[in-house]
CSV table of C-alpha atoms in Angstrom, one decimal:
chain,number,residue,atom,x,y,z
A,1,MET,CA,-134.5,-31.4,62.4
A,2,PRO,CA,-130.8,-30.3,62.7
A,3,VAL,CA,-129.1,-28.8,59.7
A,4,ALA,CA,-125.3,-28.5,59.5
A,5,LEU,CA,-124.2,-25.2,58.0
A,6,THR,CA,-120.8,-25.0,56.3
A,7,SER,CA,-119.1,-22.8,53.7
A,8,GLN,CA,-119.9,-25.5,51.1
A,9,GLY,CA,-123.6,-25.7,51.8
A,10,LEU,CA,-126.3,-27.3,54.0
A,11,GLN,CA,-126.3,-30.9,55.3
A,12,ARG,CA,-129.6,-32.2,56.8
A,13,LEU,CA,-129.0,-34.4,59.9
A,14,ALA,CA,-131.1,-37.0,61.7
A,15,ASP,CA,-132.0,-36.4,65.3
A,16,ASP,CA,-129.0,-38.6,66.3
A,17,GLY,CA,-126.8,-36.3,64.2
A,18,SER,CA,-126.1,-38.7,61.4
A,19,PRO,CA,-126.2,-37.2,57.9
A,20,LEU,CA,-129.3,-37.6,55.7
A,21,GLU,CA,-129.5,-36.7,52.0
A,22,GLY,CA,-127.3,-34.0,50.6
A,23,PRO,CA,-125.4,-31.9,51.1
A,24,GLU,CA,-127.2,-29.0,49.3
A,25,GLU,CA,-125.0,-26.4,47.7
A,26,PRO,CA,-127.3,-23.3,47.1
A,27,ASP,CA,-126.1,-20.4,45.0
A,28,ASP,CA,-127.0,-18.0,47.8
A,29,LEU,CA,-126.3,-19.6,51.2
A,30,ALA,CA,-127.7,-16.9,53.3
A,31,GLU,CA,-130.9,-16.8,51.3
A,32,ALA,CA,-131.2,-20.6,51.6
A,33,VAL,CA,-130.7,-20.4,55.4
A,34,ALA,CA,-133.4,-17.7,55.6
A,35,GLY,CA,-135.9,-19.8,53.7
A,36,LEU,CA,-135.3,-22.9,55.8
A,37,GLU,CA,-135.5,-20.9,59.0
A,38,ALA,CA,-138.9,-19.4,58.0
A,39,VAL,CA,-140.4,-22.8,57.2
A,40,GLU,CA,-138.7,-25.4,59.4
A,41,HIS,CA,-137.0,-23.6,62.2
A,42,PRO,CA,-134.2,-26.2,62.4
A,43,ARG,CA,-131.4,-26.4,64.9
A,44,TRP,CA,-128.4,-25.0,63.0
A,45,VAL,CA,-125.2,-26.9,63.6
A,46,TRP,CA,-122.0,-25.1,62.9
A,47,GLU,CA,-118.4,-24.7,63.9
A,48,SER,CA,-118.7,-21.3,65.6
A,49,THR,CA,-121.6,-18.8,66.1
A,50,ALA,CA,-119.0,-16.0,66.6
A,51,ALA,CA,-117.6,-16.8,63.1
A,52,THR,CA,-120.7,-17.5,61.2
A,53,TYR,CA,-123.8,-15.7,62.6
A,54,PRO,CA,-122.6,-12.1,62.1
A,55,GLY,CA,-122.5,-12.7,58.3
A,56,LEU,CA,-126.1,-13.9,58.4
A,57,LEU,CA,-127.2,-11.0,60.6
A,58,ALA,CA,-125.6,-8.6,58.1
A,59,ARG,CA,-127.9,-10.1,55.5
A,60,GLY,CA,-130.9,-9.7,57.7
A,61,VAL,CA,-131.2,-13.3,58.7
A,62,ARG,CA,-132.0,-14.2,62.3
A,63,LEU,CA,-132.2,-17.7,63.7
A,64,ARG,CA,-134.0,-19.2,66.6
A,65,ARG,CA,-131.5,-21.9,67.8
A,66,CYS,CA,-128.2,-23.4,67.0
A,67,HIS,CA,-125.6,-25.9,68.3
A,68,ASP,CA,-122.1,-24.4,68.5
A,69,LEU,CA,-119.6,-27.2,68.1
A,70,SER,CA,-116.7,-25.2,69.4
A,71,LEU,CA,-118.4,-24.1,72.6
A,72,THR,CA,-119.7,-27.6,73.1
A,73,ASP,CA,-116.2,-29.1,72.6
A,74,ALA,CA,-115.0,-26.7,75.3
A,75,LEU,CA,-117.7,-27.9,77.8
A,76,LEU,CA,-116.9,-31.5,77.0
A,77,SER,CA,-113.2,-31.0,77.3
A,78,GLY,CA,-113.7,-29.3,80.6
A,79,ARG,CA,-115.2,-32.5,81.9
A,80,ASP,CA,-111.8,-34.0,81.3
A,81,GLY,CA,-110.1,-31.3,83.3
A,82,HIS,CA,-109.0,-29.1,80.3
A,83,TRP,CA,-110.0,-25.6,79.5
A,84,ALA,CA,-109.0,-23.1,76.8
A,85,PRO,CA,-110.6,-19.8,76.0
A,86,PRO,CA,-112.7,-19.6,72.8
A,87,GLY,CA,-110.9,-18.9,69.5
A,88,PRO,CA,-110.9,-15.8,67.4
A,89,GLY,CA,-114.1,-13.9,66.5
A,90,PRO,CA,-115.4,-12.8,63.1
A,91,THR,CA,-113.7,-10.8,60.4
A,92,GLU,CA,-116.0,-8.1,59.1
A,93,GLY,CA,-117.8,-8.8,55.8
A,94,THR,CA,-117.3,-12.5,55.6
A,95,LEU,CA,-120.1,-15.1,56.2
A,96,PHE,CA,-117.6,-17.8,57.2
A,97,ASP,CA,-114.5,-16.5,58.9
A,98,VAL,CA,-113.5,-19.8,60.5
A,99,GLU,CA,-113.5,-22.4,57.7
A,100,PRO,CA,-115.5,-25.5,59.0
A,101,ASP,CA,-114.3,-28.9,58.1
A,102,THR,CA,-117.2,-30.1,55.9
A,103,GLU,CA,-116.3,-33.8,56.3
A,104,THR,CA,-115.8,-33.9,60.0
A,105,LEU,CA,-118.6,-31.5,61.1
A,106,PRO,CA,-121.4,-34.1,60.6
A,107,VAL,CA,-119.2,-36.6,62.4
A,108,ARG,CA,-118.4,-34.4,65.4
A,109,TYR,CA,-122.0,-33.6,66.1
A,110,PRO,CA,-123.2,-37.2,66.7
A,111,ARG,CA,-120.1,-37.7,68.9
A,112,GLN,CA,-121.0,-34.7,70.9
A,113,LEU,CA,-124.6,-35.8,71.3
A,114,ALA,CA,-123.4,-39.2,72.6
A,115,ALA,CA,-121.0,-37.5,75.0
A,116,ILE,CA,-123.7,-35.2,76.3
A,117,GLU,CA,-126.0,-38.2,76.8
A,118,ALA,CA,-123.3,-40.0,78.7
A,119,ALA,CA,-122.7,-36.9,80.9
A,120,LEU,CA,-126.3,-36.8,82.1
A,121,GLY,CA,-125.7,-39.6,84.5
A,122,GLU,CA,-123.4,-37.5,86.6
A,123,THR,CA,-124.9,-34.1,85.8
A,124,PRO,CA,-128.5,-34.2,84.7
A,125,GLY,CA,-128.5,-30.5,83.8
A,126,PHE,CA,-125.6,-30.8,81.3
A,127,ARG,CA,-127.9,-30.8,78.2
A,128,LEU,CA,-129.5,-27.6,79.4
A,129,LEU,CA,-126.0,-26.1,79.9
A,130,VAL,CA,-125.0,-27.0,76.3
A,131,ALA,CA,-128.2,-25.5,74.9
A,132,ALA,CA,-127.9,-22.3,76.9
A,133,GLU,CA,-124.3,-21.8,75.9
A,134,SER,CA,-125.2,-22.0,72.2
A,135,ALA,CA,-128.3,-19.9,72.7
A,136,ALA,CA,-126.2,-17.3,74.5
A,137,SER,CA,-123.8,-17.2,71.5
A,138,LEU,CA,-126.7,-16.2,69.3
A,139,ALA,CA,-127.7,-13.4,71.7
A,140,ALA,CA,-124.1,-12.2,71.9
A,141,ALA,CA,-123.8,-11.9,68.1
A,142,GLU,CA,-127.2,-10.1,68.0
A,143,MET,CA,-126.2,-7.6,70.7
A,144,THR,CA,-123.0,-6.8,68.8
A,145,HIS,CA,-125.0,-6.3,65.6
A,146,ALA,CA,-127.6,-4.1,67.4
A,147,GLY,CA,-125.0,-2.1,69.4
A,148,ILE,CA,-125.5,-0.1,72.5
A,149,PRO,CA,-127.0,3.4,71.9
A,150,TRP,CA,-124.2,5.8,72.6
A,151,ARG,CA,-124.2,9.6,72.7
A,152,THR,CA,-120.8,10.9,71.8
A,153,ASP,CA,-121.7,14.4,72.9
A,154,VAL,CA,-122.5,13.2,76.4
A,155,HIS,CA,-119.4,11.1,76.5
A,156,ASP,CA,-117.3,14.1,75.4
A,157,ALA,CA,-118.8,16.2,78.2
A,158,VAL,CA,-118.1,13.5,80.8
A,159,LEU,CA,-114.5,13.2,79.7
A,160,GLU,CA,-113.9,17.0,79.6
A,161,ALA,CA,-115.5,17.4,83.1
A,162,ALA,CA,-113.2,14.8,84.5
A,163,LEU,CA,-110.0,15.3,82.5
A,164,GLY,CA,-110.2,18.8,81.2
A,165,PRO,CA,-109.7,19.7,77.5
A,166,PRO,CA,-107.7,17.2,75.4
A,167,GLY,CA,-104.3,18.4,74.0
A,168,PRO,CA,-101.3,17.1,72.1
A,169,ALA,CA,-99.6,16.2,75.4
A,170,GLY,CA,-102.6,14.7,76.9
A,171,PRO,CA,-105.7,16.0,78.8
A,172,GLN,CA,-105.1,19.2,80.9
A,173,ARG,CA,-106.1,17.6,84.2
A,174,LEU,CA,-103.6,14.8,83.8
A,175,ARG,CA,-100.8,17.2,82.9
A,176,GLU,CA,-101.6,19.3,85.9
A,177,LEU,CA,-101.6,16.3,88.2
A,178,ALA,CA,-98.3,15.0,86.8
A,179,GLU,CA,-96.7,18.4,87.5
A,180,ALA,CA,-98.1,18.5,91.0
A,181,ILE,CA,-96.8,14.9,91.7
A,182,GLY,CA,-93.4,15.8,90.4
A,183,ALA,CA,-93.3,18.9,92.6
A,184,ALA,CA,-94.5,17.0,95.7
A,185,LEU,CA,-91.8,14.4,95.2
A,186,ASP,CA,-89.0,16.8,94.2
A,187,GLU,CA,-88.9,15.1,90.8
A,188,PRO,CA,-90.0,17.6,88.1
A,189,THR,CA,-89.4,15.2,85.2
A,190,LEU,CA,-91.2,12.3,86.8
A,191,ASN,CA,-93.5,10.3,84.6
A,192,PRO,CA,-96.4,9.1,86.9
A,193,ASP,CA,-97.3,6.4,84.2
A,194,SER,CA,-93.9,4.7,84.9
A,195,PRO,CA,-94.2,2.4,88.0
A,196,GLU,CA,-90.4,2.2,88.1
A,197,GLN,CA,-89.9,5.9,88.2
A,198,LEU,CA,-92.7,6.5,90.7
A,199,LEU,CA,-91.5,3.7,93.0
A,200,ARG,CA,-87.9,5.1,93.0
A,201,ALA,CA,-89.3,8.7,93.7
A,202,LEU,CA,-91.4,7.5,96.6
A,203,ARG,CA,-88.5,5.6,98.2
A,204,ARG,CA,-86.2,8.6,97.8
A,205,GLN,CA,-88.7,10.3,100.1
A,206,GLY,CA,-88.1,7.7,102.7
A,207,LEU,CA,-91.4,5.9,102.1
A,208,VAL,CA,-91.5,2.1,102.6
A,209,VAL,CA,-93.5,0.8,99.6
A,210,ARG,CA,-93.2,-2.4,97.7
A,211,SER,CA,-95.3,-1.4,94.7
A,212,THR,CA,-97.3,1.5,93.2
A,213,ARG,CA,-100.6,-0.4,93.5
A,214,ALA,CA,-103.4,1.8,94.9
A,215,ARG,CA,-104.0,-0.5,97.9
A,216,GLU,CA,-100.3,-0.3,98.8
A,217,LEU,CA,-100.2,3.5,98.4
A,218,GLN,CA,-103.3,4.1,100.5
A,219,ARG,CA,-101.3,2.9,103.6
A,220,VAL,CA,-98.7,5.7,103.1
A,221,ASP,CA,-99.0,9.2,104.6
A,222,HIS,CA,-97.5,11.7,102.2
A,223,PRO,CA,-98.9,14.8,100.3
A,224,ALA,CA,-98.1,13.2,96.9
A,225,ILE,CA,-100.2,10.1,97.6
A,226,SER,CA,-103.6,11.6,97.0
A,227,LEU,CA,-102.4,13.2,93.8
A,228,VAL,CA,-101.0,9.9,92.6
A,229,LEU,CA,-104.3,8.1,93.3
A,230,GLN,CA,-106.2,10.8,91.5
A,231,TYR,CA,-103.9,10.5,88.6
A,232,LYS,CA,-104.2,6.8,88.4
A,233,GLU,CA,-108.0,6.9,88.4
A,234,LEU,CA,-108.2,9.6,85.7
A,235,SER,CA,-105.5,8.0,83.6
A,236,ARG,CA,-107.4,4.7,83.7
A,237,LEU,CA,-110.5,6.5,82.4
A,238,HIS,CA,-108.5,8.2,79.7
A,239,SER,CA,-106.8,5.1,78.4
A,240,ALA,CA,-109.8,2.7,78.8
A,241,HIS,CA,-112.7,4.9,77.7
A,242,GLY,CA,-111.3,8.2,76.6
A,243,TRP,CA,-111.4,9.9,73.2
A,244,ALA,CA,-109.2,7.3,71.4
A,245,TRP,CA,-111.5,4.6,72.7
A,246,GLN,CA,-114.5,6.5,71.4
A,247,ARG,CA,-113.0,6.9,67.9
A,248,ARG,CA,-112.2,3.1,67.8
A,249,TRP,CA,-115.4,1.7,69.1
A,250,VAL,CA,-118.3,4.1,68.6
A,251,HIS,CA,-119.8,4.5,65.2
A,252,ASP,CA,-123.2,5.8,63.9
A,253,GLY,CA,-124.3,6.3,67.5
A,254,ARG,CA,-123.6,2.7,68.6
A,255,PHE,CA,-121.0,1.0,70.7
A,256,ARG,CA,-120.5,-2.5,69.3
A,257,PRO,CA,-118.3,-4.7,71.4
A,258,GLU,CA,-117.4,-8.3,70.6
A,259,TYR,CA,-118.6,-10.6,73.4
A,260,VAL,CA,-116.8,-13.8,74.1
A,261,VAL,CA,-119.3,-16.4,75.5
A,262,GLY,CA,-117.5,-18.7,78.0
A,263,GLY,CA,-114.5,-16.4,77.8
A,264,VAL,CA,-113.7,-16.9,81.5
A,265,VAL,CA,-113.1,-20.3,83.0
A,266,SER,CA,-116.2,-20.0,85.3
A,267,GLY,CA,-118.4,-19.6,82.3
A,268,ARG,CA,-118.7,-15.8,82.6
A,269,TRP,CA,-118.5,-13.8,79.4
A,270,ALA,CA,-115.5,-11.7,78.4
A,271,SER,CA,-115.2,-9.1,75.7
A,272,ARG,CA,-112.7,-8.9,72.8
A,273,GLY,CA,-111.6,-5.3,73.0
A,274,GLY,CA,-113.7,-2.3,73.9
A,275,GLY,CA,-114.0,-3.1,77.6
A,276,ALA,CA,-117.7,-3.7,77.4
A,277,LEU,CA,-117.9,-5.5,80.7
A,278,GLN,CA,-116.1,-2.8,82.6
A,279,ILE,CA,-117.9,0.4,81.6
A,280,PRO,CA,-117.2,3.0,84.4
A,281,ARG,CA,-120.2,4.3,86.2
A,282,GLU,CA,-119.5,7.9,85.0
A,283,VAL,CA,-119.2,6.9,81.4
A,284,ARG,CA,-122.6,5.1,81.5
A,285,ALA,CA,-124.2,8.6,81.2
A,286,ALA,CA,-123.4,8.3,77.5
A,287,VAL,CA,-125.8,5.3,77.1
A,288,VAL,CA,-129.0,7.0,76.2
A,289,ALA,CA,-132.1,5.7,74.5
A,290,ASP,CA,-133.0,7.0,71.0
A,291,PRO,CA,-136.0,9.3,70.8
A,292,GLY,CA,-139.2,7.4,71.2
A,293,ARG,CA,-137.4,4.6,73.0
A,294,ARG,CA,-136.5,3.6,76.5
A,295,LEU,CA,-133.9,1.4,78.2
A,296,VAL,CA,-135.1,-1.6,80.3
A,297,VAL,CA,-132.2,-2.3,82.7
A,298,ALA,CA,-132.4,-5.4,85.0
A,299,ASP,CA,-129.9,-7.0,87.3
A,300,ALA,CA,-130.0,-9.8,89.7
A,301,ARG,CA,-129.4,-8.7,93.3
A,302,GLN,CA,-127.0,-10.6,95.5
A,303,LEU,CA,-126.8,-13.4,93.0
A,304,GLU,CA,-123.9,-15.5,94.4
A,305,PRO,CA,-125.2,-15.9,98.0
A,306,ARG,CA,-128.6,-16.9,96.6
A,307,VAL,CA,-126.9,-19.4,94.3
A,308,LEU,CA,-125.0,-20.8,97.3
A,309,ALA,CA,-128.3,-21.2,99.2
A,310,ALA,CA,-130.0,-23.0,96.2
A,311,LEU,CA,-127.0,-25.2,95.6
A,312,SER,CA,-126.5,-26.3,99.1
A,313,ARG,CA,-130.2,-26.7,100.0
A,314,ASP,CA,-129.2,-25.2,103.4
A,315,ALA,CA,-132.6,-24.6,105.1
A,316,GLY,CA,-131.4,-21.5,107.1
A,317,LEU,CA,-129.6,-19.8,104.2
A,318,ALA,CA,-132.5,-20.7,101.8
A,319,ALA,CA,-134.9,-18.9,104.2
A,320,ALA,CA,-132.5,-15.9,104.2
A,321,ALA,CA,-132.4,-15.9,100.4
A,322,ALA,CA,-136.2,-16.4,99.9
A,323,GLY,CA,-136.6,-12.7,99.2
A,324,GLY,CA,-135.3,-9.2,100.1
A,325,ASP,CA,-131.8,-8.4,101.3
A,326,VAL,CA,-129.9,-11.7,101.9
A,327,TYR,CA,-127.2,-10.0,104.0
A,328,GLU,CA,-129.8,-8.3,106.2
A,329,ALA,CA,-131.6,-11.6,106.7
A,330,VAL,CA,-128.3,-13.4,107.6
A,331,ALA,CA,-127.4,-10.5,110.0
A,332,THR,CA,-130.8,-10.9,111.7
A,333,GLN,CA,-130.4,-14.7,111.9
A,334,ALA,CA,-126.8,-15.0,113.0
A,335,PHE,CA,-125.0,-11.7,113.6
A,336,ALA,CA,-127.3,-9.8,116.0
A,337,GLY,CA,-128.3,-7.5,113.2
A,338,ASP,CA,-124.8,-6.6,112.1
A,339,ARG,CA,-125.2,-6.5,108.3
A,340,SER,CA,-121.6,-5.6,107.6
A,341,ALA,CA,-120.3,-8.6,109.5
A,342,ALA,CA,-122.8,-10.9,107.7
A,343,LYS,CA,-121.8,-9.6,104.3
A,344,VAL,CA,-118.0,-9.9,105.0
A,345,GLY,CA,-118.5,-13.3,106.4
A,346,LEU,CA,-120.5,-14.7,103.5
A,347,LEU,CA,-118.1,-13.2,100.9
A,348,SER,CA,-115.1,-14.6,102.8
A,349,ALA,CA,-116.8,-18.1,102.9
A,350,MET,CA,-117.4,-18.0,99.1
A,351,TYR,CA,-114.0,-16.5,98.1
A,352,GLY,CA,-111.8,-18.2,100.7
A,353,GLY,CA,-110.9,-15.2,102.8
A,354,ALA,CA,-110.1,-15.3,106.5
A,355,SER,CA,-112.9,-14.0,108.8
A,356,PRO,CA,-113.9,-14.6,112.4
A,357,ALA,CA,-117.5,-14.7,111.1
A,358,LEU,CA,-116.8,-18.1,109.5
A,359,THR,CA,-117.3,-19.9,112.8
A,360,THR,CA,-120.7,-18.3,113.2
A,361,LEU,CA,-121.6,-19.2,109.6
A,362,ARG,CA,-120.6,-22.9,110.1
A,363,ARG,CA,-122.9,-23.1,113.1
A,364,SER,CA,-125.8,-21.3,111.4
A,365,TYR,CA,-125.5,-22.6,107.9
A,366,PRO,CA,-123.7,-26.0,108.1
A,367,ASP,CA,-124.8,-27.4,104.7
A,368,ALA,CA,-123.7,-24.2,102.8
A,369,LEU,CA,-120.3,-24.1,104.5
A,370,ALA,CA,-119.9,-27.8,104.0
A,371,LEU,CA,-120.4,-27.5,100.3
A,372,LEU,CA,-117.8,-24.7,100.0
A,373,GLU,CA,-115.3,-26.5,102.1
A,374,ALA,CA,-115.7,-29.8,100.2
A,375,ALA,CA,-115.1,-27.9,97.0
A,376,ALA,CA,-111.9,-26.3,98.5
A,377,ARG,CA,-110.6,-29.7,99.7
A,378,ALA,CA,-111.2,-31.2,96.2
A,379,GLY,CA,-109.2,-28.4,94.7
A,380,GLU,CA,-106.4,-28.9,97.2
A,381,ARG,CA,-106.2,-32.5,96.2
A,382,GLY,CA,-106.0,-31.5,92.5
A,383,GLU,CA,-109.6,-32.7,91.7
A,384,PRO,CA,-112.1,-30.8,89.6
A,385,VAL,CA,-115.4,-29.5,90.8
A,386,ARG,CA,-118.6,-28.8,88.9
A,387,SER,CA,-121.3,-26.1,88.6
A,388,VAL,CA,-124.9,-27.0,89.1
A,389,LEU,CA,-125.4,-27.8,85.4
A,390,GLY,CA,-122.0,-29.5,85.0
A,391,ARG,CA,-119.4,-27.0,83.9
A,392,THR,CA,-116.2,-28.4,85.2
A,393,SER,CA,-113.2,-26.6,86.7
A,394,PRO,CA,-109.8,-27.4,85.1
A,395,ARG,CA,-107.4,-29.7,86.9
A,396,TRP,CA,-104.2,-28.2,88.3
A,397,ASP,CA,-101.4,-28.6,85.8
A,398,PRO,CA,-97.9,-29.1,87.5
A,399,ALA,CA,-96.5,-27.2,84.5
A,400,TRP,CA,-98.1,-24.0,85.9
A,401,ALA,CA,-96.0,-24.2,89.1
A,402,GLU,CA,-93.1,-21.8,89.3
A,403,GLU,CA,-89.6,-22.9,90.4
A,404,GLY,CA,-89.4,-23.0,94.1
A,405,GLU,CA,-93.1,-22.5,94.6
A,406,ASP,CA,-94.4,-23.7,98.0
A,407,THR,CA,-96.6,-26.7,97.3
A,408,ALA,CA,-98.8,-26.3,100.3
A,409,GLY,CA,-99.4,-22.6,99.4
A,410,ARG,CA,-100.3,-23.6,95.8
A,411,GLU,CA,-102.7,-26.2,97.0
A,412,ARG,CA,-104.5,-23.7,99.3
A,413,ALA,CA,-104.7,-21.2,96.4
A,414,TRP,CA,-106.2,-23.7,94.1
A,415,GLY,CA,-108.6,-24.7,96.9
A,416,ARG,CA,-109.8,-21.1,97.1
A,417,PHE,CA,-110.3,-21.2,93.3
A,418,THR,CA,-112.5,-24.3,93.4
A,419,ARG,CA,-114.4,-23.0,96.5
A,420,ASN,CA,-115.5,-20.0,94.5
A,421,PHE,CA,-115.9,-21.9,91.2
A,422,VAL,CA,-118.9,-23.9,92.3
A,423,VAL,CA,-120.7,-20.7,93.1
A,424,GLN,CA,-119.5,-18.4,90.4
A,425,ALA,CA,-119.9,-21.0,87.6
A,426,SER,CA,-123.4,-21.9,88.9
A,427,ALA,CA,-124.3,-18.2,88.8
A,428,ALA,CA,-123.0,-18.1,85.2
A,429,ASP,CA,-125.2,-21.2,84.4
A,430,TRP,CA,-128.2,-19.3,85.7
A,431,ALA,CA,-127.4,-16.1,83.9
A,432,ASN,CA,-127.0,-17.9,80.5
A,433,VAL,CA,-130.3,-19.7,81.0
A,434,TRP,CA,-131.9,-16.4,81.9
A,435,LEU,CA,-130.6,-14.7,78.9
A,436,SER,CA,-131.6,-17.6,76.6
A,437,LEU,CA,-135.1,-17.6,77.9
A,438,LEU,CA,-135.4,-13.8,77.7
A,439,ARG,CA,-134.2,-14.0,74.1
A,440,GLY,CA,-137.0,-16.5,73.3
A,441,ARG,CA,-139.6,-14.3,75.0
A,442,LEU,CA,-138.6,-11.4,72.8
A,443,GLU,CA,-139.0,-13.4,69.6
A,444,GLY,CA,-141.5,-11.6,67.4
A,445,GLN,CA,-141.7,-8.7,69.8
A,446,ALA,CA,-141.4,-5.7,67.5
A,447,GLY,CA,-139.6,-2.8,69.0
A,448,ALA,CA,-137.4,-4.6,71.6
A,449,GLU,CA,-133.8,-5.7,71.3
A,450,LEU,CA,-131.2,-6.9,73.7
A,451,VAL,CA,-128.2,-4.6,73.5
A,452,PHE,CA,-126.1,-5.4,76.6
A,453,PHE,CA,-125.3,-8.3,79.0
A,454,GLN,CA,-122.9,-8.3,81.9
A,455,HIS,CA,-122.7,-11.3,84.2
A,456,ASP,CA,-126.1,-10.8,85.9
A,457,GLU,CA,-127.4,-7.7,84.2
A,458,VAL,CA,-129.2,-7.0,80.9
A,459,VAL,CA,-130.1,-3.8,79.0
A,460,LEU,CA,-132.8,-3.7,76.3
A,461,HIS,CA,-133.5,-0.9,73.9
A,462,VAL,CA,-137.3,-0.8,73.4
A,463,THR,CA,-140.0,1.4,72.0
A,464,GLU,CA,-142.1,3.1,74.7
A,465,ASP,CA,-145.2,1.1,74.0
A,466,VAL,CA,-143.6,-2.2,74.8
A,467,ALA,CA,-141.4,-1.2,77.8
A,468,GLY,CA,-143.8,-2.5,80.4
A,469,ALA,CA,-144.3,-5.9,78.7
A,470,VAL,CA,-140.5,-6.3,78.2
A,471,ALA,CA,-139.9,-5.5,81.9
A,472,ASP,CA,-142.4,-8.3,82.8
A,473,ALA,CA,-140.7,-10.7,80.3
A,474,VAL,CA,-137.3,-10.0,81.9
A,475,SER,CA,-138.7,-10.9,85.4
A,476,SER,CA,-140.6,-14.0,84.3
A,477,ALA,CA,-137.6,-15.3,82.4
A,478,ALA,CA,-135.5,-15.0,85.6
A,479,ASP,CA,-138.1,-16.9,87.6
A,480,GLU,CA,-138.2,-19.7,85.0
A,481,ALA,CA,-134.4,-19.8,84.9
A,482,THR,CA,-134.3,-20.3,88.7
A,483,THR,CA,-136.6,-23.3,88.5
A,484,LEU,CA,-134.9,-24.8,85.5
A,485,VAL,CA,-131.4,-24.5,87.0
A,486,PHE,CA,-132.1,-25.3,90.6
A,487,GLY,CA,-135.4,-27.2,90.6
A,488,GLN,CA,-138.0,-26.4,93.2
A,489,THR,CA,-136.4,-24.2,95.8
A,490,PRO,CA,-137.6,-21.5,98.2
A,491,VAL,CA,-134.7,-19.4,97.1
A,492,SER,CA,-135.7,-16.5,94.9
A,493,ILE,CA,-133.4,-14.4,92.6
A,494,PRO,CA,-135.2,-11.1,92.5
A,495,LEU,CA,-134.4,-8.5,89.8
A,496,ALA,CA,-134.0,-4.7,90.1
A,497,VAL,CA,-135.8,-3.6,86.9
A,498,ALA,CA,-135.9,0.0,85.8
A,499,VAL,CA,-137.4,1.6,82.7
A,500,VAL,CA,-135.2,4.7,82.0
A,501,ASP,CA,-134.0,7.1,79.4
A,502,GLY,CA,-130.3,6.6,80.3
A,503,TYR,CA,-128.3,3.7,81.7
A,504,ALA,CA,-126.9,5.9,84.5
A,505,ASP,CA,-130.5,6.6,85.7
A,506,ALA,CA,-130.9,2.9,86.6
A,507,LYS,CA,-128.3,3.0,89.3
């Protein structure tokens, strides 16, 4: 039975979403929720998991399932060609940080149920998408609550090894590089962090450069370039995951980022501060299991080409994606064993790049290439495309066009977006279902908690005695997700699973 949860109390709902008796107004809302959860395990209906669930977690209340009205609204609006990123997250210490509208919440839920039912005719997997999106929102809040185990002493050592000792004017290594760049360009007061100053200095040296982007600079032959590239890399580490970042985000041995479910138009997650989804490889050394615990790290290998094979039902590509290295199999089938050519060709096909390999791919995998090219043509015509479960791309809005923009160029660019959307969004569908199933398998499993999720990778912090069972659960959840999302298919989505002491050891 669904139960609507608002700041005013609890409202029991019928299966069709219509209000039953009530609402109830308990003195202690969190206590009442915990009691109902223990006895009835209802589906909790609320405005926003991100705004409500953290307050319950802080009281020790964990829930099995929910229906997030805001996330579902976004999915339904997407079917009309509109997309907007999720709203603000929680404010610490408050159970309800986004005030729900008590009168309209029980009205919106039945309307959403009816809209979901209507969508099933076009996209039979849409109900699964809605359920997985809401379940993923529970997992996201729980991961923030648990936090990623983080050794600040290891982090400090990594930073000092790369940047040198910190100082009032910045880390030693950055100061040394800035001086060396200034000397190489005959500009002793140059600030390498200023693109304008750096670009002028390079041009004074007679170098033809349009920007200070790394890709542009790598084409230039000058002694200062390697110094500039080193500076950029280290400056990025210092600003994104340096000592100031550590003071802001790591407390009591845990890094607690705020995840944003559906924060990217394709359905991928984003993070609200902290850069959780872009932790540099060297900084991962700081993610170390507590004594007596291990990390279970699992990621799906070559997910997008496997998703393309399952989506398109292309017999040749499905055979290549049935197990092992997809690019190696494609190379053997179509590129005389040249794995590099096979990989570049497949990525170009999915992302809309130019490659001579596309002709070979069209001949070898006609159904897969036809699916991608149909999606691109739809985008060029301004039409939306959909993921396997029914997440819909936004329609092109003429208001986005810049004055004087080439219409044909804009149409091609949007076609490249929709070409990739069908694959990337379907990969996000699979990943959300995988995460939701895994969360269900961990229910009641003492000593195991999800602590990190990134696109196609999960990290769990577990006691040593359950590490093997949790690793098995991760893999079985992935297998079930593949069947639920794509139906019966020869395509497999294998995982690389490692039980390690530190996150960096899994790579």
